[in-house]
Short mmCIF file of C-alpha atoms and ligand atoms in Angstrom, two decimals:
data_model
loop_
_atom_site.label_atom_id
_atom_site.label_comp_id
_atom_site.label_asym_id
_atom_site.label_seq_id
_atom_site.Cartn_x
_atom_site.Cartn_y
_atom_site.Cartn_z
CA MET A 16 78.70 105.56 79.87
CA ASP A 17 76.28 108.37 80.74
CA PHE A 18 77.51 111.93 80.35
CA ILE A 19 75.30 114.47 82.13
CA GLN A 20 75.71 118.20 82.59
CA GLN A 21 74.46 120.01 85.70
CA LYS A 22 73.91 116.74 87.58
CA ASP A 23 72.35 117.06 91.04
CA LEU A 24 74.61 115.29 93.55
CA SER A 25 72.54 115.96 96.67
CA ARG A 26 71.30 112.36 96.77
CA LEU A 27 74.75 111.01 95.91
CA ASN A 28 76.44 112.14 99.13
CA THR A 29 75.45 110.81 102.55
CA LEU A 30 75.76 114.24 104.18
CA GLY A 31 72.91 115.21 101.85
CA LEU A 32 74.62 118.46 100.89
CA LYS A 33 73.19 120.54 98.08
CA SER A 34 75.62 120.09 95.23
CA LEU A 35 75.60 120.34 91.46
CA ALA A 36 78.24 118.81 89.17
CA ARG A 37 79.01 120.76 86.01
CA ASN A 38 79.96 117.50 84.26
CA TYR A 39 79.13 113.97 85.44
CA ILE A 40 80.01 110.60 83.93
CA SER A 41 78.73 107.28 85.22
CA LEU A 42 81.15 104.39 84.83
CA CYS A 43 79.12 101.17 84.60
CA ASN A 44 81.32 99.06 82.38
CA LYS A 45 85.08 98.58 82.13
CA LYS A 46 84.75 99.12 78.38
CA ASP A 47 83.81 102.74 79.13
CA LEU A 48 87.27 103.44 80.56
CA THR A 49 88.86 104.24 77.20
CA GLY A 50 86.07 106.68 76.35
CA ILE A 51 86.41 108.30 79.75
CA SER A 52 90.16 108.75 79.38
CA GLY A 53 89.45 110.66 76.17
CA LEU A 54 87.75 113.26 78.39
CA LEU A 55 90.20 113.20 81.30
CA LYS A 56 93.10 114.88 79.55
CA PRO A 57 96.15 116.03 81.56
CA GLY A 58 95.27 119.22 83.40
CA VAL A 59 91.51 118.56 83.34
CA PRO A 60 90.45 118.23 86.99
CA TYR A 61 88.29 115.23 87.82
CA PHE A 62 87.02 113.48 90.88
CA ILE A 63 86.05 109.83 91.40
CA LEU A 64 82.82 109.39 93.32
CA GLY A 65 81.74 106.14 94.95
CA GLY A 66 78.91 106.07 97.49
CA GLY A 67 79.60 109.65 98.58
CA SER A 68 79.88 108.65 102.25
CA ASN A 69 83.20 110.32 102.92
CA VAL A 70 82.98 113.56 100.97
CA VAL A 71 82.08 117.17 101.60
CA LEU A 72 80.86 118.49 98.26
CA SER A 73 80.75 122.18 97.41
CA GLU A 74 77.53 123.62 95.98
CA GLN A 75 79.07 123.76 92.52
CA VAL A 76 81.55 121.02 91.59
CA ASP A 77 83.63 122.09 88.61
CA GLN A 78 85.73 118.94 88.37
CA ILE A 79 84.40 116.20 86.08
CA VAL A 80 82.72 113.72 88.40
CA VAL A 81 83.35 110.07 87.46
CA HIS A 82 80.79 107.97 89.32
CA ASN A 83 82.06 104.43 89.74
CA GLN A 84 79.33 101.82 89.42
CA LEU A 85 81.29 98.80 88.19
CA LYS A 86 79.68 95.57 89.44
CA GLY A 87 80.67 91.92 89.87
CA ILE A 88 82.02 89.54 92.49
CA CYS A 89 83.97 86.34 91.82
CA LEU A 90 86.08 83.75 93.57
CA VAL A 91 89.41 84.02 91.75
CA ARG A 92 90.93 80.92 93.36
CA GLU A 93 91.06 78.85 96.47
CA SER A 94 94.13 77.37 98.11
CA ASP A 95 94.56 75.11 101.14
CA THR A 96 94.86 78.19 103.30
CA ASP A 97 92.65 80.91 101.85
CA TRP A 98 90.04 82.23 99.45
CA LEU A 99 90.99 84.90 96.92
CA VAL A 100 87.88 86.94 96.16
CA GLU A 101 87.59 89.84 93.72
CA ALA A 102 84.91 92.51 93.81
CA ALA A 103 84.37 95.29 91.30
CA ALA A 104 84.83 98.78 92.69
CA GLY A 105 81.18 99.81 92.44
CA GLU A 106 79.88 96.95 94.60
CA ILE A 107 78.26 98.15 97.83
CA TRP A 108 80.73 97.41 100.62
CA HIS A 109 78.24 96.11 103.20
CA ASP A 110 76.46 93.88 100.67
CA PHE A 111 79.83 92.44 99.71
CA VAL A 112 80.66 91.71 103.36
CA VAL A 113 77.29 89.98 103.82
CA TYR A 114 77.75 87.97 100.60
CA CYS A 115 81.23 86.79 101.63
CA THR A 116 79.95 85.76 105.05
CA GLN A 117 77.10 83.80 103.46
CA GLN A 118 79.59 82.00 101.19
CA GLY A 119 81.72 81.02 104.20
CA TRP A 120 84.52 83.41 103.18
CA TYR A 121 85.07 84.94 106.59
CA GLY A 122 87.23 87.78 107.80
CA LEU A 123 85.41 90.96 106.80
CA GLU A 124 82.61 90.81 109.39
CA ASN A 125 84.10 93.47 111.70
CA LEU A 126 83.83 95.90 108.77
CA ALA A 127 80.09 95.33 108.27
CA LEU A 128 77.73 98.25 107.75
CA ILE A 129 80.40 100.73 106.70
CA PRO A 130 78.66 102.72 103.97
CA GLY A 131 80.15 103.18 100.51
CA THR A 132 81.72 101.08 97.81
CA VAL A 133 84.38 98.38 97.58
CA GLY A 134 86.56 100.68 95.44
CA ALA A 135 86.78 103.34 98.12
CA ALA A 136 87.66 100.87 100.89
CA PRO A 137 91.42 100.87 100.19
CA VAL A 138 91.53 104.65 99.62
CA GLN A 139 91.37 105.50 103.32
CA ASN A 140 92.01 101.91 104.47
CA ILE A 141 88.61 101.65 106.14
CA GLY A 142 88.66 100.30 109.64
CA ALA A 143 86.32 99.42 112.45
CA TYR A 144 86.10 97.20 115.51
CA GLY A 145 89.70 96.01 115.45
CA VAL A 146 90.11 95.29 111.73
CA GLU A 147 91.34 97.43 108.82
CA VAL A 148 90.80 96.55 105.19
CA LYS A 149 94.58 96.22 104.79
CA ASP A 150 94.43 93.15 107.04
CA ARG A 151 92.36 91.29 104.43
CA LEU A 152 93.39 92.92 101.16
CA ASP A 153 95.46 91.08 98.57
CA SER A 154 95.71 93.67 95.80
CA VAL A 155 94.04 96.61 94.09
CA VAL A 156 93.36 96.87 90.36
CA ALA A 157 93.44 100.47 89.15
CA TYR A 158 93.18 102.24 85.82
CA ASP A 159 95.29 105.25 84.97
CA PRO A 160 93.15 107.37 82.64
CA LEU A 161 96.10 109.54 81.63
CA THR A 162 98.28 106.67 80.36
CA GLN A 163 95.32 104.37 79.62
CA THR A 164 96.99 101.50 81.45
CA GLU A 165 95.91 99.10 84.15
CA ARG A 166 98.06 98.89 87.26
CA ILE A 167 97.99 96.31 90.03
CA PHE A 168 99.12 97.24 93.53
CA ASN A 169 99.93 94.51 96.01
CA ASN A 170 99.21 95.10 99.69
CA GLU A 171 102.63 96.57 100.42
CA GLN A 172 102.55 98.86 97.40
CA CYS A 173 99.29 100.36 98.69
CA ARG A 174 101.31 101.87 101.59
CA PHE A 175 98.47 101.49 104.04
CA ALA A 176 98.37 103.36 107.33
CA TYR A 177 95.60 104.55 109.64
CA ARG A 178 92.97 106.11 107.30
CA ASP A 179 95.64 106.43 104.63
CA SER A 180 97.03 104.80 101.49
CA ILE A 181 98.94 105.60 98.31
CA PHE A 182 95.58 106.45 96.69
CA LYS A 183 95.41 109.65 98.79
CA HIS A 184 98.85 110.83 97.70
CA GLU A 185 100.54 112.24 94.62
CA ASP A 186 101.59 108.91 93.08
CA GLY A 187 98.18 107.23 93.51
CA LYS A 188 95.63 110.04 93.46
CA GLY A 189 93.55 110.15 90.30
CA LEU A 190 93.82 106.43 89.57
CA ILE A 191 90.42 104.83 89.10
CA ILE A 192 90.22 101.74 91.28
CA THR A 193 88.25 99.21 89.25
CA ALA A 194 88.46 96.12 91.48
CA VAL A 195 89.82 94.94 94.81
CA ARG A 196 91.03 91.43 95.66
CA PHE A 197 90.73 90.06 99.17
CA ARG A 198 92.61 87.16 100.73
CA LEU A 199 90.35 85.57 103.32
CA PRO A 200 91.85 82.88 105.55
CA LYS A 201 90.15 79.48 105.71
CA GLN A 202 91.24 79.20 109.34
CA TRP A 203 88.91 81.87 110.70
CA VAL A 204 89.84 83.53 113.97
CA PRO A 205 87.35 86.06 115.33
CA VAL A 206 88.71 89.49 116.21
CA LEU A 207 86.99 90.51 119.43
CA SER A 208 89.61 92.83 120.91
CA TYR A 209 87.68 96.11 120.44
CA PRO A 210 86.15 97.24 123.77
CA ASP A 211 82.59 97.34 122.35
CA LEU A 212 82.89 93.71 121.20
CA GLN A 213 84.50 92.59 124.44
CA GLN A 214 81.58 94.06 126.34
CA TYR A 215 78.95 92.70 123.93
CA GLU A 216 76.91 90.10 125.76
CA GLY A 217 77.01 86.59 124.36
CA LEU A 218 80.07 87.03 122.12
CA GLN A 219 82.99 84.78 122.93
CA SER A 220 85.71 83.44 120.65
CA GLY A 221 84.63 80.30 118.85
CA LEU A 222 81.36 81.84 117.68
CA ALA A 223 80.31 81.98 114.03
CA ALA A 224 81.33 84.91 111.83
CA GLN A 225 77.65 85.73 111.32
CA ALA A 226 77.29 86.40 115.07
CA VAL A 227 80.20 88.84 114.94
CA LEU A 228 78.67 90.52 111.89
CA ASP A 229 75.31 90.84 113.67
CA ALA A 230 76.95 92.24 116.81
CA VAL A 231 78.94 94.82 114.83
CA CYS A 232 75.77 95.92 113.01
CA GLU A 233 73.86 96.27 116.27
CA ILE A 234 76.62 98.27 117.96
CA ARG A 235 76.91 100.57 114.94
CA ARG A 236 73.14 101.12 114.74
CA ARG A 237 73.13 102.11 118.43
CA LYS A 238 75.85 104.72 118.02
CA LEU A 239 75.85 106.05 114.50
CA PRO A 240 73.09 107.92 112.66
CA ASP A 241 71.64 106.22 109.58
CA PRO A 242 72.58 108.47 106.63
CA LYS A 243 69.21 107.67 105.00
CA VAL A 244 67.57 109.46 107.93
CA THR A 245 70.19 111.97 109.07
CA GLY A 246 72.88 113.25 106.73
CA ASN A 247 76.40 112.48 107.95
CA ALA A 248 79.80 111.24 106.80
CA GLY A 249 80.67 109.03 109.79
CA SER A 250 83.56 110.26 111.92
CA PHE A 251 84.29 113.78 110.80
CA PHE A 252 87.80 113.87 112.28
CA LYS A 253 90.56 111.28 112.40
CA ASN A 254 91.70 110.16 115.81
CA PRO A 255 94.97 112.09 116.30
CA ILE A 256 98.15 110.12 116.89
CA VAL A 257 100.57 111.63 119.41
CA SER A 258 103.90 110.62 120.94
CA ALA A 259 103.97 108.68 124.21
CA GLN A 260 105.42 111.74 125.95
CA HIS A 261 102.58 113.96 124.71
CA TYR A 262 100.03 111.34 125.73
CA TRP A 263 101.36 111.06 129.30
CA GLN A 264 101.30 114.86 129.66
CA LEU A 265 97.67 114.90 128.56
CA LYS A 266 96.85 111.95 130.81
CA GLU A 267 98.18 113.82 133.82
CA GLN A 268 96.05 116.86 133.03
CA PHE A 269 92.99 114.89 131.86
CA PRO A 270 92.97 111.52 133.65
CA GLY A 271 89.83 110.36 131.81
CA ILE A 272 91.34 110.78 128.34
CA VAL A 273 90.69 107.79 126.05
CA ALA A 274 93.63 106.55 124.00
CA TYR A 275 94.88 103.38 122.30
CA GLU A 276 98.55 102.47 122.36
CA GLN A 277 99.96 101.89 118.87
CA PRO A 278 102.60 99.32 117.91
CA ASN A 279 105.30 102.04 117.56
CA ASN A 280 104.75 103.35 121.11
CA SER A 281 102.64 106.31 119.96
CA TYR A 282 99.04 106.81 121.15
CA LYS A 283 95.83 107.26 119.16
CA LEU A 284 93.55 109.67 121.03
CA ALA A 285 89.77 109.30 120.87
CA ALA A 286 88.77 112.58 119.22
CA GLY A 287 85.12 111.86 120.09
CA TRP A 288 85.94 111.93 123.79
CA MET A 289 87.75 115.29 123.48
CA ILE A 290 84.91 116.85 121.45
CA ASP A 291 82.44 115.49 123.99
CA GLN A 292 84.47 117.08 126.83
CA CYS A 293 84.25 120.42 125.01
CA GLY A 294 80.48 120.15 125.33
CA TRP A 295 79.70 119.73 121.64
CA LYS A 296 77.57 116.57 121.81
CA GLY A 297 74.06 117.31 120.56
CA ARG A 298 74.86 120.97 119.83
CA GLN A 299 73.89 122.78 116.64
CA LEU A 300 75.45 125.62 114.67
CA GLY A 301 73.62 126.93 111.61
CA ASN A 302 72.33 124.00 109.56
CA ALA A 303 74.77 121.51 111.05
CA GLY A 304 75.07 119.78 114.40
CA VAL A 305 76.91 117.16 116.42
CA HIS A 306 75.25 113.77 116.80
CA ALA A 307 73.73 113.24 120.24
CA ARG A 308 75.26 109.76 120.70
CA GLN A 309 78.67 110.19 119.03
CA ALA A 310 80.47 113.53 119.20
CA LEU A 311 82.79 112.61 116.33
CA VAL A 312 79.89 112.67 113.88
CA ILE A 313 78.76 115.95 112.33
CA ILE A 314 75.20 115.89 110.99
CA ASN A 315 73.19 117.87 108.48
CA THR A 316 70.30 119.20 110.53
CA GLY A 317 68.46 120.24 107.35
CA ASN A 318 69.39 122.11 104.17
CA ALA A 319 73.09 122.25 105.01
CA CYS A 320 75.66 123.10 102.39
CA ALA A 321 79.43 122.61 102.61
CA ALA A 322 79.90 125.99 104.32
CA ASP A 323 77.66 124.95 107.26
CA ILE A 324 79.63 121.74 107.78
CA ILE A 325 82.97 123.54 107.54
CA ALA A 326 81.84 126.25 110.00
CA ILE A 327 80.89 123.79 112.73
CA ALA A 328 83.94 121.62 112.07
CA LYS A 329 86.25 124.63 112.46
CA ALA A 330 84.51 125.66 115.68
CA ILE A 331 84.90 122.14 117.09
CA ALA A 332 88.54 121.83 116.06
CA GLY A 333 89.21 125.29 117.57
CA ASP A 334 87.74 124.29 120.93
CA VAL A 335 89.68 121.01 121.03
CA ARG A 336 92.90 122.83 120.20
CA GLN A 337 92.23 125.38 122.94
CA LYS A 338 91.35 122.83 125.64
CA PHE A 339 93.74 120.00 124.81
CA GLY A 340 96.38 121.59 122.55
CA VAL A 341 95.68 118.89 119.95
CA SER A 342 94.94 119.53 116.25
CA LEU A 343 92.14 117.61 114.60
CA GLU A 344 92.34 116.66 110.93
CA PRO A 345 89.13 116.03 109.00
CA GLU A 346 88.58 112.51 107.67
CA PRO A 347 86.31 113.24 104.67
CA VAL A 348 87.60 114.47 101.33
CA PHE A 349 86.65 118.05 100.39
CA VAL A 350 85.59 118.51 96.78
CA GLY A 351 85.53 122.00 95.28
CA THR A 352 86.19 123.43 98.74
CA GLY A 353 88.79 123.12 101.49
CA PHE A 354 88.99 123.01 105.25
P1 FAD B 2 83.29 108.33 98.47
O1 FAD B 2 82.81 109.07 99.65
O2 FAD B 2 82.49 108.42 97.24
O3 FAD B 2 84.80 108.75 98.16
C1 FAD B 2 85.74 108.81 99.21
C2 FAD B 2 87.16 108.96 98.58
O4 FAD B 2 87.49 107.78 97.86
C3 FAD B 2 87.25 110.09 97.57
O5 FAD B 2 88.56 110.63 97.62
C4 FAD B 2 87.06 109.40 96.23
O6 FAD B 2 87.65 110.09 95.14
C5 FAD B 2 87.76 108.10 96.48
N1 FAD B 2 87.23 107.01 95.66
C6 FAD B 2 85.99 106.48 95.73
N2 FAD B 2 85.87 105.45 94.84
C7 FAD B 2 87.05 105.39 94.19
C8 FAD B 2 87.54 104.56 93.15
N3 FAD B 2 86.81 103.59 92.59
N4 FAD B 2 88.81 104.78 92.71
C9 FAD B 2 89.59 105.72 93.27
N5 FAD B 2 89.19 106.54 94.26
C10 FAD B 2 87.93 106.36 94.70
N6 FAD B 2 84.94 104.71 107.45
C11 FAD B 2 85.72 103.86 108.14
O7 FAD B 2 86.89 103.69 107.82
N7 FAD B 2 85.24 103.16 109.21
C12 FAD B 2 83.98 103.29 109.65
O8 FAD B 2 83.58 102.64 110.62
C13 FAD B 2 83.11 104.18 108.94
N8 FAD B 2 81.84 104.36 109.34
C14 FAD B 2 81.04 105.23 108.68
C15 FAD B 2 79.72 105.37 109.12
C16 FAD B 2 78.85 106.24 108.47
C17 FAD B 2 77.43 106.38 108.95
C18 FAD B 2 79.31 106.97 107.33
C19 FAD B 2 78.38 107.88 106.59
C20 FAD B 2 80.63 106.84 106.90
C21 FAD B 2 81.51 105.97 107.57
N9 FAD B 2 82.84 105.78 107.16
C22 FAD B 2 83.65 104.88 107.83
C23 FAD B 2 83.39 106.54 106.03
C24 FAD B 2 83.05 105.91 104.65
O9 FAD B 2 82.00 105.00 104.74
C25 FAD B 2 84.26 105.21 104.04
O10 FAD B 2 85.33 106.11 103.89
C26 FAD B 2 83.94 104.59 102.68
O11 FAD B 2 84.99 103.76 102.27
C27 FAD B 2 83.68 105.65 101.60
O12 FAD B 2 83.17 104.97 100.48
P2 FAD B 2 82.43 105.72 99.30
O13 FAD B 2 82.24 104.75 98.19
O14 FAD B 2 81.20 106.35 99.83
O15 FAD B 2 83.51 106.82 98.87
N1 EPU B 3 83.61 108.78 123.12
C1 EPU B 3 83.07 109.66 124.02
N2 EPU B 3 82.11 110.52 123.58
C2 EPU B 3 81.67 110.51 122.30
C3 EPU B 3 82.23 109.61 121.38
C4 EPU B 3 83.21 108.73 121.83
O1 EPU B 3 83.45 109.71 125.19
O2 EPU B 3 80.79 111.30 121.99
C5 EPU B 3 84.59 107.80 123.61
C6 EPU B 3 83.95 106.40 123.69
O3 EPU B 3 83.28 106.18 124.87
C7 EPU B 3 85.14 105.49 123.52
C8 EPU B 3 86.07 106.32 122.62
O4 EPU B 3 85.65 107.67 122.71
O5 EPU B 3 85.77 105.29 124.75
C9 EPU B 3 86.07 105.84 121.17
O6 EPU B 3 84.74 105.87 120.65
P1 EPU B 3 84.25 104.78 119.58
O7 EPU B 3 84.54 103.41 120.06
O8 EPU B 3 82.85 105.11 119.22
O9 EPU B 3 85.20 104.99 118.35
P2 EPU B 3 85.73 106.30 117.62
O10 EPU B 3 87.17 106.44 117.93
O11 EPU B 3 84.86 107.45 117.90
C10 EPU B 3 86.51 104.96 115.52
C11 EPU B 3 86.47 105.18 114.05
C12 EPU B 3 85.13 104.75 113.50
C13 EPU B 3 84.94 103.26 113.79
C14 EPU B 3 85.01 103.04 115.31
C15 EPU B 3 84.96 101.59 115.67
C16 EPU B 3 87.96 107.01 113.47
C17 EPU B 3 88.09 108.43 113.09
N3 EPU B 3 86.73 106.58 113.73
O12 EPU B 3 85.56 105.85 116.10
O13 EPU B 3 85.14 104.93 112.09
O14 EPU B 3 83.71 102.81 113.30
O15 EPU B 3 86.25 103.59 115.81
O16 EPU B 3 86.16 100.99 115.31
O17 EPU B 3 88.96 106.29 113.50
C18 EPU B 3 84.70 106.55 110.39
O18 EPU B 3 85.91 106.47 110.13
O19 EPU B 3 83.89 107.25 109.75
C19 EPU B 3 84.19 105.76 111.52
C20 EPU B 3 82.91 105.79 111.91
#
């Protein structure tokens, strides 16, 4: 366990925001957990950092930052029907997806190239190209630093929803996820329902998982900025979910509106389309801007701090509210600041 004061976090968040942590602990070994809980006493604010790809960090972070870097992947067991694979929380998500695919443990390929760590994947139930992590997750192993106990959550107990889980709410927030177990079916069925995959030339059902993984990576590289080159946190807003009645009203007024019908008869609106219609694509405000190929992505145009990102995000959300009467909710987690 490394304990560092005044730790620079600007390279530990993909938005590349200037940020300094008053107190920083790196968690590299499960044995460190007891020592860490000695520091995380009730009432002492702390924050668990993974790959920093879904956070907006303030310039000065006063919470103790616990940086999860636990490593290790193993096949727990194999049955006639599936593989049960466990990965430590600090494993890099994309590397884990590639490793599983190479081993013949298929099912995660639609989630390739999502930045960040395995431990953060269940927190917002990461999703892309027709699959969410909840569709492949068996259970989550978490450590409660306040009671110094390990807790295991099965899929149902994680209370997954669109970009949501128990780990974002009162009864799960603050738990340190140390490992995640995935149940990957031996009978692999490609998921090619997402429009981008349907339109992707050369992809038809029956193809190998590696081909799906490659296609997803190519589509993502076309649309999304590489955080190593341009600071960003992926989609900055969640796609808002509205009632069928609200959707049909909007559809009448804006026939081009993009939406996906949900199983409970509600509709998920494409926030990117609405932001695009407000003319934000490629625009800049202060040290932040909107990506030229995906209006849902806010970028650091150079030297941005949290205030720059918040200013542009508020301006965007204000315009969408004015034009469409729809509220946008940010996807990233704000640390030491709010929205
Ligand atoms: P961080 O940003 O470090 O943390 C995010 C949240 O998880 C925080 O609340 C943190 O406290 C919590 N957390 C992290 N690790 C732990 C742990 N071990 N225990 C408990 N809590 C923890 N997301 C999608 O869903 N789909 C996408 O397609 C997608 N595409 C993206 C593309 C780009 C270019 C970028 C930059 C981001 C994208 N994201 C996407 C968002 C992001 O990659 C995911 O949310 C990812 O899971 C965040 O992982 P992280 O390790 O970076 O978490
Ligand atoms: N669109 C526009 N203009 C834009 C952006 C999008 O018109 O500038 C339209 C597209 O043409 C498309 C629709 O909006 O018809 C949806 O766009 P896209 O397929 O790119 O998906 P998204 O809704 O913008 C969501 C996730 C992404 C995920 C992709 C693929 C959210 C908030 N975002 O984006 O996740 O990778 O679908 O499944 O749900 C993330 O969470 O960080 C993230 C990148």
